[in-house]
Coordinates of C-alpha atoms in Angstrom, one line a residue:
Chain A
X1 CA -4.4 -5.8 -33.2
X2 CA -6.0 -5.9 -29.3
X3 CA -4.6 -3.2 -26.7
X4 CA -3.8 -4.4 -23.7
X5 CA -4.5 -1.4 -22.2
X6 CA -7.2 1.3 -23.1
X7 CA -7.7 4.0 -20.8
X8 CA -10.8 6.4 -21.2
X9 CA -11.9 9.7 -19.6
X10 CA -9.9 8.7 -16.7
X11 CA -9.7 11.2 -13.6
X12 CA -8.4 11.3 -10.4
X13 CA -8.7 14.0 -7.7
X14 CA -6.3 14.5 -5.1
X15 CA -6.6 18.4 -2.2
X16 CA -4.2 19.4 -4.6
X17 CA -4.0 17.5 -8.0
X18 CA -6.3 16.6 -10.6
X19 CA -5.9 14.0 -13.2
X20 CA -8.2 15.0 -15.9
X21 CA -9.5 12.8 -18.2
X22 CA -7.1 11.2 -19.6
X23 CA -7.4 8.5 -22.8
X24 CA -4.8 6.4 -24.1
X25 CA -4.1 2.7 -25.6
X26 CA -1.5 0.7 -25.6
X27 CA -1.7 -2.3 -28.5
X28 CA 0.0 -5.8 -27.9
X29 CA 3.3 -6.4 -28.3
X30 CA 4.8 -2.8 -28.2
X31 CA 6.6 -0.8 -25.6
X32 CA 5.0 2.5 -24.3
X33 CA 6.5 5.5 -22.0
X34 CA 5.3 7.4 -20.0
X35 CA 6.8 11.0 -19.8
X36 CA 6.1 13.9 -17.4
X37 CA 8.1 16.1 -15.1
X38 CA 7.7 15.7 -11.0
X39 CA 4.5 15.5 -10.2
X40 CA 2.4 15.3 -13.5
X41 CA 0.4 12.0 -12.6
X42 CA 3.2 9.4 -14.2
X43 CA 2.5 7.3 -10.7
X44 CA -1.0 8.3 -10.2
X45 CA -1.8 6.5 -13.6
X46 CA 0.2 3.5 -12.9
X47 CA -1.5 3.1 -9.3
X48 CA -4.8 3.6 -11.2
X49 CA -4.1 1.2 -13.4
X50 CA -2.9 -1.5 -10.7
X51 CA -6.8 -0.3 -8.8
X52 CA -4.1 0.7 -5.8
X53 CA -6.0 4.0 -5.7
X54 CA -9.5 4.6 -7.0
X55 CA -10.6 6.6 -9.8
X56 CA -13.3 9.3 -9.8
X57 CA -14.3 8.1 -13.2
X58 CA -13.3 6.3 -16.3
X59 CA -12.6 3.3 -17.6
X60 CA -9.7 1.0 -17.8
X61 CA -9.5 -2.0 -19.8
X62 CA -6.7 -4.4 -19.5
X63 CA -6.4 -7.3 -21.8
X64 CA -9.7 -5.9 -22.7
X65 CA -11.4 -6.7 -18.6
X66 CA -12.4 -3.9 -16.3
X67 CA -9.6 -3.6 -13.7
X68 CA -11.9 -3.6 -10.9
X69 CA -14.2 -6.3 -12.3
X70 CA -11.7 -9.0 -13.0
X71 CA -9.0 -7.5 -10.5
X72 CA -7.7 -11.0 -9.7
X73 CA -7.4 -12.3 -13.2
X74 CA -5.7 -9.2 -14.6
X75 CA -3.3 -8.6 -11.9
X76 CA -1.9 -12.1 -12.2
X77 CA -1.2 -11.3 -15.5
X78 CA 0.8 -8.0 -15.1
X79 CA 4.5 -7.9 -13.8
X80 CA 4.4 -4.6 -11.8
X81 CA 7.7 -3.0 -10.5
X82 CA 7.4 0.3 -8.3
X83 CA 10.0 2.9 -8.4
X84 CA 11.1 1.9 -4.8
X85 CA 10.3 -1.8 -4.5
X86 CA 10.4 -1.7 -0.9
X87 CA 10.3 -5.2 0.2
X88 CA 11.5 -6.9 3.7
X89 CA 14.8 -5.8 4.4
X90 CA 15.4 -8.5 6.9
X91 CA 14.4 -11.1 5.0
X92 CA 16.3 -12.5 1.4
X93 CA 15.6 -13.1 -1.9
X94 CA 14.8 -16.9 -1.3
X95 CA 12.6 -15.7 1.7
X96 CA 10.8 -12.9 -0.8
X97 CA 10.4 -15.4 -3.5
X98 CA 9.1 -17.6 -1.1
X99 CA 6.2 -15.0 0.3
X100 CA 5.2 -13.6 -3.3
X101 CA 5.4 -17.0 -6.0
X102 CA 2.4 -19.1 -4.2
X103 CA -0.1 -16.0 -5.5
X104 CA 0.8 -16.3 -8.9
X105 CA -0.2 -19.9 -10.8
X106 CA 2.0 -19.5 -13.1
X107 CA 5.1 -18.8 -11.4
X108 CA 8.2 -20.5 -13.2
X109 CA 10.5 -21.5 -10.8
X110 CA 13.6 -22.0 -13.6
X111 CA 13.2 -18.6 -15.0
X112 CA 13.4 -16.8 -11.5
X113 CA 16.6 -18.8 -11.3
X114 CA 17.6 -18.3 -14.8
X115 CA 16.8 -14.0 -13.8
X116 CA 18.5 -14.8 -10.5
X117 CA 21.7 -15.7 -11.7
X118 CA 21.4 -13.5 -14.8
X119 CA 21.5 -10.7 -12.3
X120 CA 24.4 -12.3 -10.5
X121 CA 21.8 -11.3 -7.3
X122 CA 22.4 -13.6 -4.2
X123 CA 19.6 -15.8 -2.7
X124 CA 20.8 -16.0 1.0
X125 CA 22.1 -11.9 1.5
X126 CA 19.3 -9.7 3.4
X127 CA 17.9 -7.3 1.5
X128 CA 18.9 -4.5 3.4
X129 CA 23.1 -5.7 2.5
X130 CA 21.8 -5.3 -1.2
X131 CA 22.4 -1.6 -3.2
X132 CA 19.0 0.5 -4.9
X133 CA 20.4 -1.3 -8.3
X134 CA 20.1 -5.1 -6.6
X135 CA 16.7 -4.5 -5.6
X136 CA 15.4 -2.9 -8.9
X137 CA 16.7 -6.4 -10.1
X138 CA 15.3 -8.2 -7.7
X139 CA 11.9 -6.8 -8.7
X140 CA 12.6 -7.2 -11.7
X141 CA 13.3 -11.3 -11.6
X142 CA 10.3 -11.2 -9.5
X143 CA 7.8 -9.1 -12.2
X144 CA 9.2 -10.9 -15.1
X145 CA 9.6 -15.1 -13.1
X146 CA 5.5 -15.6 -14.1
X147 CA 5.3 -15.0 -17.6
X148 CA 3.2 -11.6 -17.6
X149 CA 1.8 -10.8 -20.5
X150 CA 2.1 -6.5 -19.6
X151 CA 4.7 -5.2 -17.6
X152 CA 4.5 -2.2 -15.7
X153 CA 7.0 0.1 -14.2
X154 CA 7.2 3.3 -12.3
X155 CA 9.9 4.8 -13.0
X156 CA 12.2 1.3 -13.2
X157 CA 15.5 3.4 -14.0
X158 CA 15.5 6.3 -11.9
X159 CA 18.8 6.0 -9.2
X160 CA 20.0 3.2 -11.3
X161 CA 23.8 3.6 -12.9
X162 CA 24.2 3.5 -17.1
X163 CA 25.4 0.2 -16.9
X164 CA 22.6 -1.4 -15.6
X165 CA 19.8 0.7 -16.8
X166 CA 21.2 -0.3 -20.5
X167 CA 21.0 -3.7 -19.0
X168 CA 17.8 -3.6 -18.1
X169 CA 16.9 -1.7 -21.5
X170 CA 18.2 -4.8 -23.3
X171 CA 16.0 -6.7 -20.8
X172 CA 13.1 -5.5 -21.9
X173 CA 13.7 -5.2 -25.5
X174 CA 14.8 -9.0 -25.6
X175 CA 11.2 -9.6 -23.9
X176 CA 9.3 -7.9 -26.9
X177 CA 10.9 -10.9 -29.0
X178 CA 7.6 -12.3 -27.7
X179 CA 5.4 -10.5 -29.6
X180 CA 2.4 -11.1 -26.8
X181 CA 4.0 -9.1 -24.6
X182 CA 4.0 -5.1 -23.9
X183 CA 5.6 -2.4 -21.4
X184 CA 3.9 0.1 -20.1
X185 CA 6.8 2.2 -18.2
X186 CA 7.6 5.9 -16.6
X187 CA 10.5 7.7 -16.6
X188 CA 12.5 10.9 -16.5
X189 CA 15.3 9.6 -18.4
X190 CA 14.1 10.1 -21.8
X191 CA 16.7 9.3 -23.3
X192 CA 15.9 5.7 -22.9
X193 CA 12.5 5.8 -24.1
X194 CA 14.2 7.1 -27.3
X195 CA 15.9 3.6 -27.4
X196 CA 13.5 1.4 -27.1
X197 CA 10.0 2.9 -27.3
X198 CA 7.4 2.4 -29.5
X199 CA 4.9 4.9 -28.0
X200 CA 5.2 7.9 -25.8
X201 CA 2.7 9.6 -23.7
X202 CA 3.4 12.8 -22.4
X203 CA 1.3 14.1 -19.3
X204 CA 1.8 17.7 -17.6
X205 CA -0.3 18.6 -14.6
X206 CA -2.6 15.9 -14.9
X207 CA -3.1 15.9 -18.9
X208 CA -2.3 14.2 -21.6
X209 CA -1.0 16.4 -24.4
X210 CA 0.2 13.3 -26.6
X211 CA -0.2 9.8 -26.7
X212 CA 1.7 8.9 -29.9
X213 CA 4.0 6.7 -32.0
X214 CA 7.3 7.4 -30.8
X215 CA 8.7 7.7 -34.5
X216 CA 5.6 10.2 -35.4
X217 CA 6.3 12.6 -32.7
X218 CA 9.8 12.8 -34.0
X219 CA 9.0 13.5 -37.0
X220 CA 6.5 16.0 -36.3
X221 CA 8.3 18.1 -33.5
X222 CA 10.9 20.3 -33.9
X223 CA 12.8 22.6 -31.7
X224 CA 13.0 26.4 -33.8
X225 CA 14.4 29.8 -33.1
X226 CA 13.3 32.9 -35.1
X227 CA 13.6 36.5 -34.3
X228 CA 10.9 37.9 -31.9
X229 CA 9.1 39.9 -34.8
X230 CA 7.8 36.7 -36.8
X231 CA 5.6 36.1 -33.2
X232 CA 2.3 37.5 -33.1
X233 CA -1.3 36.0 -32.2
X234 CA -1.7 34.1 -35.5
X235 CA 1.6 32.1 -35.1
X236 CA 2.0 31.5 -31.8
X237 CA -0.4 28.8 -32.1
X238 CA 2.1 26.6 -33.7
X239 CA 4.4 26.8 -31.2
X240 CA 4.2 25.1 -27.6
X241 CA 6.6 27.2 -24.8
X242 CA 8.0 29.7 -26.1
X243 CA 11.1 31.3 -24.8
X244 CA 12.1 34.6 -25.5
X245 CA 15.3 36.8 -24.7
X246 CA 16.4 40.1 -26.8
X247 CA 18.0 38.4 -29.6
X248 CA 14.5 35.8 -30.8
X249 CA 13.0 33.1 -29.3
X250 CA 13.3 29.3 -28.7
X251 CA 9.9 26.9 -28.9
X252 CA 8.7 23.5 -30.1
X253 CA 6.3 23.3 -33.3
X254 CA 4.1 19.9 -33.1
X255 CA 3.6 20.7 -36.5
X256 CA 6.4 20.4 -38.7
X257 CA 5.4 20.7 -41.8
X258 CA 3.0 23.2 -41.6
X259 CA 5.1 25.8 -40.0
X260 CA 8.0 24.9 -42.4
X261 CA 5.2 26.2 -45.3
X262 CA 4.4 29.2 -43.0
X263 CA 8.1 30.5 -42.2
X264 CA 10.3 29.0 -45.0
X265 CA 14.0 30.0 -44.1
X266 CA 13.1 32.7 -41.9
X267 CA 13.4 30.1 -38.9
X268 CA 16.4 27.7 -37.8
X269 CA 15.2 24.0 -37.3
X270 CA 17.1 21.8 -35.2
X271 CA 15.5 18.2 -34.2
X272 CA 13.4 17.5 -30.9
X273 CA 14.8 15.2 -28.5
X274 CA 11.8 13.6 -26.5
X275 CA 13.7 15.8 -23.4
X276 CA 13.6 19.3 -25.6
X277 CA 9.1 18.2 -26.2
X278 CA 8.6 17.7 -22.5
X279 CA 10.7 21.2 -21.4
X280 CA 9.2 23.3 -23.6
X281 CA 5.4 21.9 -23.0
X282 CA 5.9 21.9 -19.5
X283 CA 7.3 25.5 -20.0
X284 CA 5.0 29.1 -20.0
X285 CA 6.2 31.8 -21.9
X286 CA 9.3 33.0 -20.6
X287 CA 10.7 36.1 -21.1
X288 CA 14.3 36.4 -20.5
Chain B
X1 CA -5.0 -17.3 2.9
X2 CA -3.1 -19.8 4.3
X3 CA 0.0 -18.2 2.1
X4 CA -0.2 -14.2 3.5
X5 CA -1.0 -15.9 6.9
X6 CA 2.2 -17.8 6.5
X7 CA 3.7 -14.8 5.3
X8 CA 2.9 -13.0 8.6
X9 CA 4.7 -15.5 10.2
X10 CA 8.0 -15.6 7.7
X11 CA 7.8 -11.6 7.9
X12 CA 7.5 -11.4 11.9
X13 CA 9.0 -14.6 13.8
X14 CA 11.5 -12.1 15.1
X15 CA 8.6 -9.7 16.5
X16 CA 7.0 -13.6 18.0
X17 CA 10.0 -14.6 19.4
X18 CA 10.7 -11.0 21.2
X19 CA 6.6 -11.4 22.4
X20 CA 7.7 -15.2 23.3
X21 CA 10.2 -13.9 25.8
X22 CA 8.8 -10.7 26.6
X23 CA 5.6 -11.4 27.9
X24 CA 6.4 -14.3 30.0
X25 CA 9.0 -12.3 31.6
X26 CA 7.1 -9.2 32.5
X27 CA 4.1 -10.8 33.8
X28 CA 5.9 -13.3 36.0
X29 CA 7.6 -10.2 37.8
X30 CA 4.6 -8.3 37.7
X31 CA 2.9 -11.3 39.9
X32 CA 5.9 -11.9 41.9
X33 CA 6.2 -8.0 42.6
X34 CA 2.7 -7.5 43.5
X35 CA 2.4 -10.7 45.4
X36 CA 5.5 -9.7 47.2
X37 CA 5.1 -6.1 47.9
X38 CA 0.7 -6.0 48.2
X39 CA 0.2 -9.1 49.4
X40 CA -1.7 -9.5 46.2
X41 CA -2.6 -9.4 42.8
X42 CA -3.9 -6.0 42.0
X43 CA -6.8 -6.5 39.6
X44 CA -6.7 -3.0 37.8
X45 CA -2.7 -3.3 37.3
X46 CA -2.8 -7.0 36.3
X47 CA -5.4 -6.7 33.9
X48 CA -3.8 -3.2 32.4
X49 CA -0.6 -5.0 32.3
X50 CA -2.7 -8.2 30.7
X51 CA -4.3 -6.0 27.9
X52 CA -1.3 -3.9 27.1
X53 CA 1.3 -7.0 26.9
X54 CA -1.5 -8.9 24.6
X55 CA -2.4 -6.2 22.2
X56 CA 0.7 -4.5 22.1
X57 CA 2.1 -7.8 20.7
X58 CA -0.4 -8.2 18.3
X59 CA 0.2 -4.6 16.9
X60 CA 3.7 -5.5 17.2
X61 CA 3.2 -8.5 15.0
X62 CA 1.9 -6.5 11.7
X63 CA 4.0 -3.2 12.0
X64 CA 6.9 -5.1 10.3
X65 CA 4.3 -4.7 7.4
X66 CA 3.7 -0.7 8.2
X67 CA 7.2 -0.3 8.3
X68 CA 7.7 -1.7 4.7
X69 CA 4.4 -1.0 3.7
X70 CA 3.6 -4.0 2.5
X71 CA 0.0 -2.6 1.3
X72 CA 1.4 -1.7 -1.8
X73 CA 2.9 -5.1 -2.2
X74 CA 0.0 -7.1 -1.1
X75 CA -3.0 -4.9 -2.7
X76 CA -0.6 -5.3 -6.6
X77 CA -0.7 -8.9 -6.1
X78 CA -3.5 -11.1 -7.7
X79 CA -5.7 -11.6 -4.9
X80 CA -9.1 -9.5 -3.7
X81 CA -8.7 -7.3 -1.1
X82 CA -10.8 -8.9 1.3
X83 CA -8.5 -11.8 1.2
X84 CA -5.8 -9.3 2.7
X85 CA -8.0 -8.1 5.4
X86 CA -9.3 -11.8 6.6
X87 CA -5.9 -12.7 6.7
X88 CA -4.8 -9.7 8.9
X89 CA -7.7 -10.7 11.4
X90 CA -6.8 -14.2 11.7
X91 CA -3.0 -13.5 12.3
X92 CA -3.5 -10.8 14.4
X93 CA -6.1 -13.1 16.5
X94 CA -3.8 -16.0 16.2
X95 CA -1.0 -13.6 18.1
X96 CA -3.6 -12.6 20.1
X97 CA -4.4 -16.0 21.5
X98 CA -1.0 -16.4 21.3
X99 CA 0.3 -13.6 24.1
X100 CA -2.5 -14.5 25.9
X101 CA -1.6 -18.1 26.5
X102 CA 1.7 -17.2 27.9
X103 CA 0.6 -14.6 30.1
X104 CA -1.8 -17.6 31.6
X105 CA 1.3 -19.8 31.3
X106 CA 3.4 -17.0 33.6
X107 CA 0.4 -17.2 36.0
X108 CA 0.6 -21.2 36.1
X109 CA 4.6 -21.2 36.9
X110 CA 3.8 -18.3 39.6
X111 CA 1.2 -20.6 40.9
X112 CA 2.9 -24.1 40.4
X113 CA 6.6 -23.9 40.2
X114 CA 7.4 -20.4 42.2
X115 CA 4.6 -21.7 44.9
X116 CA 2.8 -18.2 45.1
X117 CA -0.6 -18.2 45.9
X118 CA -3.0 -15.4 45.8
X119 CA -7.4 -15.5 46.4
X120 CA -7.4 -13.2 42.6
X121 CA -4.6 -15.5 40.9
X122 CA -6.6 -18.6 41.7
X123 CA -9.8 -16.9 40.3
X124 CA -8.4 -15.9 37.2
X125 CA -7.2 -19.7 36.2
X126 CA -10.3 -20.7 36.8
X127 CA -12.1 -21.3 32.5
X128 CA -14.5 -18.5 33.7
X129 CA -11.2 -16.4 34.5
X130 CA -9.4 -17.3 32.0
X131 CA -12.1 -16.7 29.0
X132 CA -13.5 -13.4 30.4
X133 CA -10.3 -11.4 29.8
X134 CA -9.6 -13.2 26.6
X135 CA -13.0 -12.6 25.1
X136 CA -12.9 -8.8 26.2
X137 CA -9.5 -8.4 24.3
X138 CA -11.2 -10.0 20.9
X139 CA -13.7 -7.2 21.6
X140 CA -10.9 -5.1 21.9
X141 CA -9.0 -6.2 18.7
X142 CA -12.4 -6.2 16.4
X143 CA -13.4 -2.7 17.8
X144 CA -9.6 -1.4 16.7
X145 CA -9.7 -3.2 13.6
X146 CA -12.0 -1.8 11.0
X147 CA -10.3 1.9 12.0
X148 CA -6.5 0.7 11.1
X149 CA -8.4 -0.5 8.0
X150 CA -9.9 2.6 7.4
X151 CA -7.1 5.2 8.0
X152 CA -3.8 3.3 8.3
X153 CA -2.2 1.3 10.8
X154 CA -0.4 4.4 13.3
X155 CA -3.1 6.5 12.6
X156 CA -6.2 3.7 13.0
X157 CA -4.7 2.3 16.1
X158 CA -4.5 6.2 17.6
X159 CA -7.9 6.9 16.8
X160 CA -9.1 3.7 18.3
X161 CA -7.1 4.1 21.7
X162 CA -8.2 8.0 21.8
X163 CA -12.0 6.8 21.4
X164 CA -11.8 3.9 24.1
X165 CA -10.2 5.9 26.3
X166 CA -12.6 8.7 25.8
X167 CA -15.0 6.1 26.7
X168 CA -13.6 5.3 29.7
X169 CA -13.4 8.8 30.6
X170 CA -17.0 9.6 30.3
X171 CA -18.1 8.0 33.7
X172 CA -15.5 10.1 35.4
X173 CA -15.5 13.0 33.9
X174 CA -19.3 13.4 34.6
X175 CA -18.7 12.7 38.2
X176 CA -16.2 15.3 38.4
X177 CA -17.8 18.0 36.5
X178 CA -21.0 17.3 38.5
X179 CA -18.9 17.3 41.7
X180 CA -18.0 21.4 40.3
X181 CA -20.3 22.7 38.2
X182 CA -23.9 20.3 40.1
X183 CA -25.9 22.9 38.2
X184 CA -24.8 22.9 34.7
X185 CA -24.3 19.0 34.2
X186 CA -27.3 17.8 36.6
X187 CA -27.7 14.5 34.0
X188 CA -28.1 11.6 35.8
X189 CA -26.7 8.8 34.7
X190 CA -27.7 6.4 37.6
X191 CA -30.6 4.9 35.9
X192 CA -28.0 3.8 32.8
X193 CA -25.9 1.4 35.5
X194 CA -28.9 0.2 36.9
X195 CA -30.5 -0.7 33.9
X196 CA -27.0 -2.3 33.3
X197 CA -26.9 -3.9 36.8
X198 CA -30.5 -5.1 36.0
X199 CA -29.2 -7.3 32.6
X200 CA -26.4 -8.8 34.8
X201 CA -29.0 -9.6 37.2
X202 CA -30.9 -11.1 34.5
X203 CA -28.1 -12.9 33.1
X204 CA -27.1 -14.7 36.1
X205 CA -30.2 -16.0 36.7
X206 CA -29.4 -18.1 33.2
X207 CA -28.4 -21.4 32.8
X208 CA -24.6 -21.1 31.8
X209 CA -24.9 -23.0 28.2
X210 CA -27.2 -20.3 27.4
X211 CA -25.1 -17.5 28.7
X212 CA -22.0 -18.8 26.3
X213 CA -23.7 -19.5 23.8
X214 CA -25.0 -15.7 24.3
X215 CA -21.6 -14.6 24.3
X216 CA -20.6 -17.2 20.9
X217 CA -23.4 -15.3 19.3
X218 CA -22.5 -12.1 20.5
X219 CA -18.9 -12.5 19.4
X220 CA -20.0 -13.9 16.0
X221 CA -22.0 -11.2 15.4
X222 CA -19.6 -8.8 16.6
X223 CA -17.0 -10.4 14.2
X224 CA -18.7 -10.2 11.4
X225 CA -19.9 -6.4 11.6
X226 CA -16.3 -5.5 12.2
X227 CA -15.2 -7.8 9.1
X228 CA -17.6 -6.4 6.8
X229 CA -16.6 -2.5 8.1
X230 CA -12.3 -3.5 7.0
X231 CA -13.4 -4.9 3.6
X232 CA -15.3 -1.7 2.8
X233 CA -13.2 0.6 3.9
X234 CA -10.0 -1.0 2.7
X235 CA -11.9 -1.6 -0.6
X236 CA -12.2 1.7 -0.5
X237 CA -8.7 2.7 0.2
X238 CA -5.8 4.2 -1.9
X239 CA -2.9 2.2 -1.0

C-alpha cells in the first residue's frame, strides 16, 4: 500500500517553539488525526506540509514527491481547508469560485454545484452575511469541487455546532468510499476522531509521542487508579501523567497488557478515550 | 497569471473605482487652488501630491489582500510562488499607470475645459513631463517592492518610506549639523553633486534616442534586480 504522506525527521524552529523531528505516514485511502492541545504544532505541521512555512530540516513526501520539488503538482492534488478560511468577505461564493477554480485543471464544475446545494450555501450572499459554519462549508465545497486525492484540514470542526460537524463527519467518511482518497485532519474534538479515524497522531510541545492505528491505541491505553504505595521508580515507567491526591493516583498505561501482568487486581482499569491519552500525556506529575 | 491578475481586479474594483474618483478630484482642486491662490503650480506640492495620490492607490489596490490575507490562500494553491509575486508587480504597475493617467487627465481638463494656464502645467504635459514623473514613480514602486515582499505588506511599505525618507533627509541634515557643530561634521559633500552635475552635463550633450534608451535599459535592469529580490525573499517566506 503507498502513503500519501511520509514525514521524516521533520523540524521547525520558531523564538519560542520547536518542532522536533517528527516522523509519520499516512497510507492511501485511510483517515488520519492529528491530536494535540493549544499550541503543540497541530498547524505548524499542516503549514509544513502545504511548504506555507519552511522547515529547518526533513523530508516530506506526498504522493511519494518532495513538497518543495514538485510544489505545483502536489498542491493541485490536495484539498486544503484552514481552520479560519478567511476569504473575501465582500465578494460571494460565485465570485470566490470564480478567483480559485481556473488554478486547479481539474476543477468539476457539477460537483461544486452538487457540494453547493448539498450545503444549502447561497451563490449570490457576500461572504461576510454568511455564519463561521457557512464558510467552513464553503471551503469545504471548494477543497473537495477538484477531485483531491488528500485532504487536509486544520482544525475543520472547531466553532462549528454538532449538527454540522456530524455532517461534515459523514462527509468525509462518504469520501473514503473512494478508496484513493485520504484525510489528514487536526482537531481538539476528539471525540470525532474516535468516529471516523483510522490513525491518530498525538504531538505535545513539538513531539510526536504516537503515530498509530486508532483501534491499537485503544486497545493498548488504559486509564488506571491504584493506591499511592504500588508507585515507585520501577513502575512509574508504565505510566504516562500521573496524578496523585491522598487517597491513590490516576494515569494512563500505553501498555496494557504488561502492566495488567505486573499489578493484577491491585489496580482499577477503566478504558481510554482518545481525550483521557492526550490529558494525561500532556500532563506532569501532579500532586493534589 | 492572467487569472490572479484578474483576481486583483475582481478583489479590488471597489478600491479602482474610489482611486477613479478620488484622484481626479483632488488633483483638479489642487491645480485650481494653487493656480488660483499662487498664481501657479507649485512644483514641490504638485509633485508630492502627484506621488502620494499614485502610490497611495496602488497600495490601496492590494491591501484588500493584507486585510484578508490572501497569502495564505494564494501560496496553498497550485502555482509557484514567483507566479504570485510577478502578478503583484504587474497589477500594482497596471494601477500605477493607471492613477497616473488620471492625474494627467485632471491636468488636461485644468488646461482645456477649465481654461487655466500655467508656464509649469504646460511643461509637465509636455512627453518629456509627462514620462519623467512616471518613470521616477516605477523607480519608486520597484525600490518598495522587494521589502513588502520580504517582511509583509504594513511592515515592507513602512520600512521602505522610513529608508527613502531617510534618504532624503541626509542632504539636509548634513547642512544643518554642519551649520552647528562645522567642526565635528566638516565632510564635504560638494564634490558628490558635482560629480552628479557633471553626468547631467554629460547626458545632455546625448542624442535623445540614446538617453531613453539609457533610461529603457536602466529601468529593465532595475526591474529585474528588484524581481529577482521578491521571488527570493517571498520564496523564502512563512506565509
Amino acid at each position: 500500500m503507498a502513503n500519501v504522506i511520509e514525514i521524516e525527521n521533520l523540524s521547525k524552529e520558531y523564538d519560542d517553539f520547536f518542532l522536533d523531528n517528527v516522523s509519520f505516514v499516512l497510507p492511501e485511502g485511510f483517515i488520519m488525526g492529528l491530536i494535540g492541545p493549544n499550541g503543540a504544532g497541530k498547524t505548524t505541521i499542516i503549514k509544513l506540509i502545504m511548504n506555507l512555512i519552511l522547515r529547518k530540516s526533513g523530508t516530506i513526501k506526498l504522493f511519494g514527491l518532495d513538497n518543495r520539488e514538485h510544489e505545483v503538482e502536489v498542491k493541485s492534488r490536495i484539498g486544503f481547508v484552514y481552520d479560519n478560511p478567511n476569504y473575501y468577505e465582500h465578494l460571494n461564493l460565485k465570485q470566490i469560485k470564480n478567483i480559485i477554480a481556473p488554478f486547479y485543471p481539474t476543477w468539476d464544475e457539477a460537483e461544486f454545484k452538487r457540494l453547493v446545494e448539498k450545503f444549502n450555501l447561497p451563490m449570490k450572499k457576500i461572504l461576510k452575511k454568511f455564519s463561521r459554519g457557512m464558510v467552513m462549508k464553503a471551503a469545504i465545497a471548494i477543497a473537495l469541487s477538484h477531485h483531491a486525492d488528500l485532504i487536509l484540514m486544520d482544525e475543520p470542526t472547531s466553532g462549528l455546532d454538532p449538527v454540522f460537524r456530524r455532517e461534515l463527519l459523514d462527509l468525509l467518511y462518504q469520501l473514503l468510499q473512494d478508496e484513493k482518497k485520504s484525510i489528514l485532519f487536526s482537531t481538539h474534538i476528539t471525540s470525532d476522531l474516535e468516529r471516523i479515524a483510522d490513525y491518530v497522531t498525538l504531538i505535545i510541545n513539538g513531539k510526536i509521542i504516537f503515530s498509530r492505528n486508532k483501534d491499537e491505541v485503544l486497545e493498548n491505553y488504559a486509564l488506571v487508579k491504584g493506591g499511592n504505595d504500588l508507585l515507585n521508580a520501577e513502575t512509574r515507567k508504565l505510566f504516562t501523567g500521573i496524578r496523585r491526591n491522598e487517597y491513590g493516583f490516576e494515569a494512563i498505561t500505553s501498555n496494557l497488557q504488561e502492566t495488567k501482568k505486573q499489578f493484577g487486581d491491585q489496580l482499577v482499569y477503566d478504558k481510554a478515550s482518545l481525550e483521557d491519552i492526550m490529558y494525561h500525556a500532556n500532563l506532569r506529575e501532579n500532586h493534589v | 497569471m492572467f487569472d490572479l491578475i484578474k483576481k486583483d481586479l475582481v478583489v479590488g474594483w471597489i478600491v479602482l473605482l474610489g482611486i477613479t474618483l478620488l484622484i481626479p478630484f483632488i488633483t483638479s482642486i489642487a491645480i485650481m487652488a494653487m493656480i488660483d491662490d499662487f498664481g501657479g503650480l507649485i512644483l514641490g506640492v504638485f509633485g508630492l501630491i502627484t506621488f502620494g495620490l499614485c502610490l497611495a492607490g496602488a497600495f490601496l489596490f492590494i491591501s484588500v489582500d493584507t486585510v484578508y490575507e490572501a497569502d495564505r490562500h494564494l501560496v496553498s494553491l497550485p502555482l509557484k510562488r514567483s507566479k504570485i509575486v510577478i502578478a503583484r508587480y504587474l497589477s500594482m504597475w497596471l494601477c500605477l499607470t493607471f492613477n497616473y493617467s488620471l492625474v494627467i487627465l485632471s491636468c488636461l481638463v485644468a488646461v482645456y475645459y477649465f481654461n487655466q494656464s500655467d508656464p509649469l502645467l504646460d511643461r509637465l504635459l509636455t512627453w518629456r513631463g509627462i514620462f519623467a514623473p512616471y518613470l521616477m514613480l516605477i523607480f519608486i514602486l520597484l525600490y518598495m517592492l522587494p521589502f513588502i515582499f520580504k517582511f509583509s505588506t504594513n511592515k515592507g511599505t513602512l520600512i521602505a518610506v522610513t529608508t527613502q525618507a531617510v534618504l532624503l533627509l541626509i542632504n539636509p541634515a548634513h547642512q544643518l549639523l554642519n551649520k552647528w557643530f562645522p567642526e565635528l561634521f566638516a565632510f564635504d559633500f560638494t564634490w558628490i553633486l558635482q560629480k552628479l552635475q557633471a553626468v547631467l552635463q554629460w547626458l545632455s550633450q546625448q542624442s535623445t534616442v540614446s538617453i531613453y534608451a539609457g533610461i529603457v535599459i536602466l529601468i529593465a535592469g532595475v526591474a529585474v534586480i528588484s524581481l529577482a529580490l521578491s521571488i527570493r525573499f517571498y520564496n523564502r517566506r512563512d506565509i
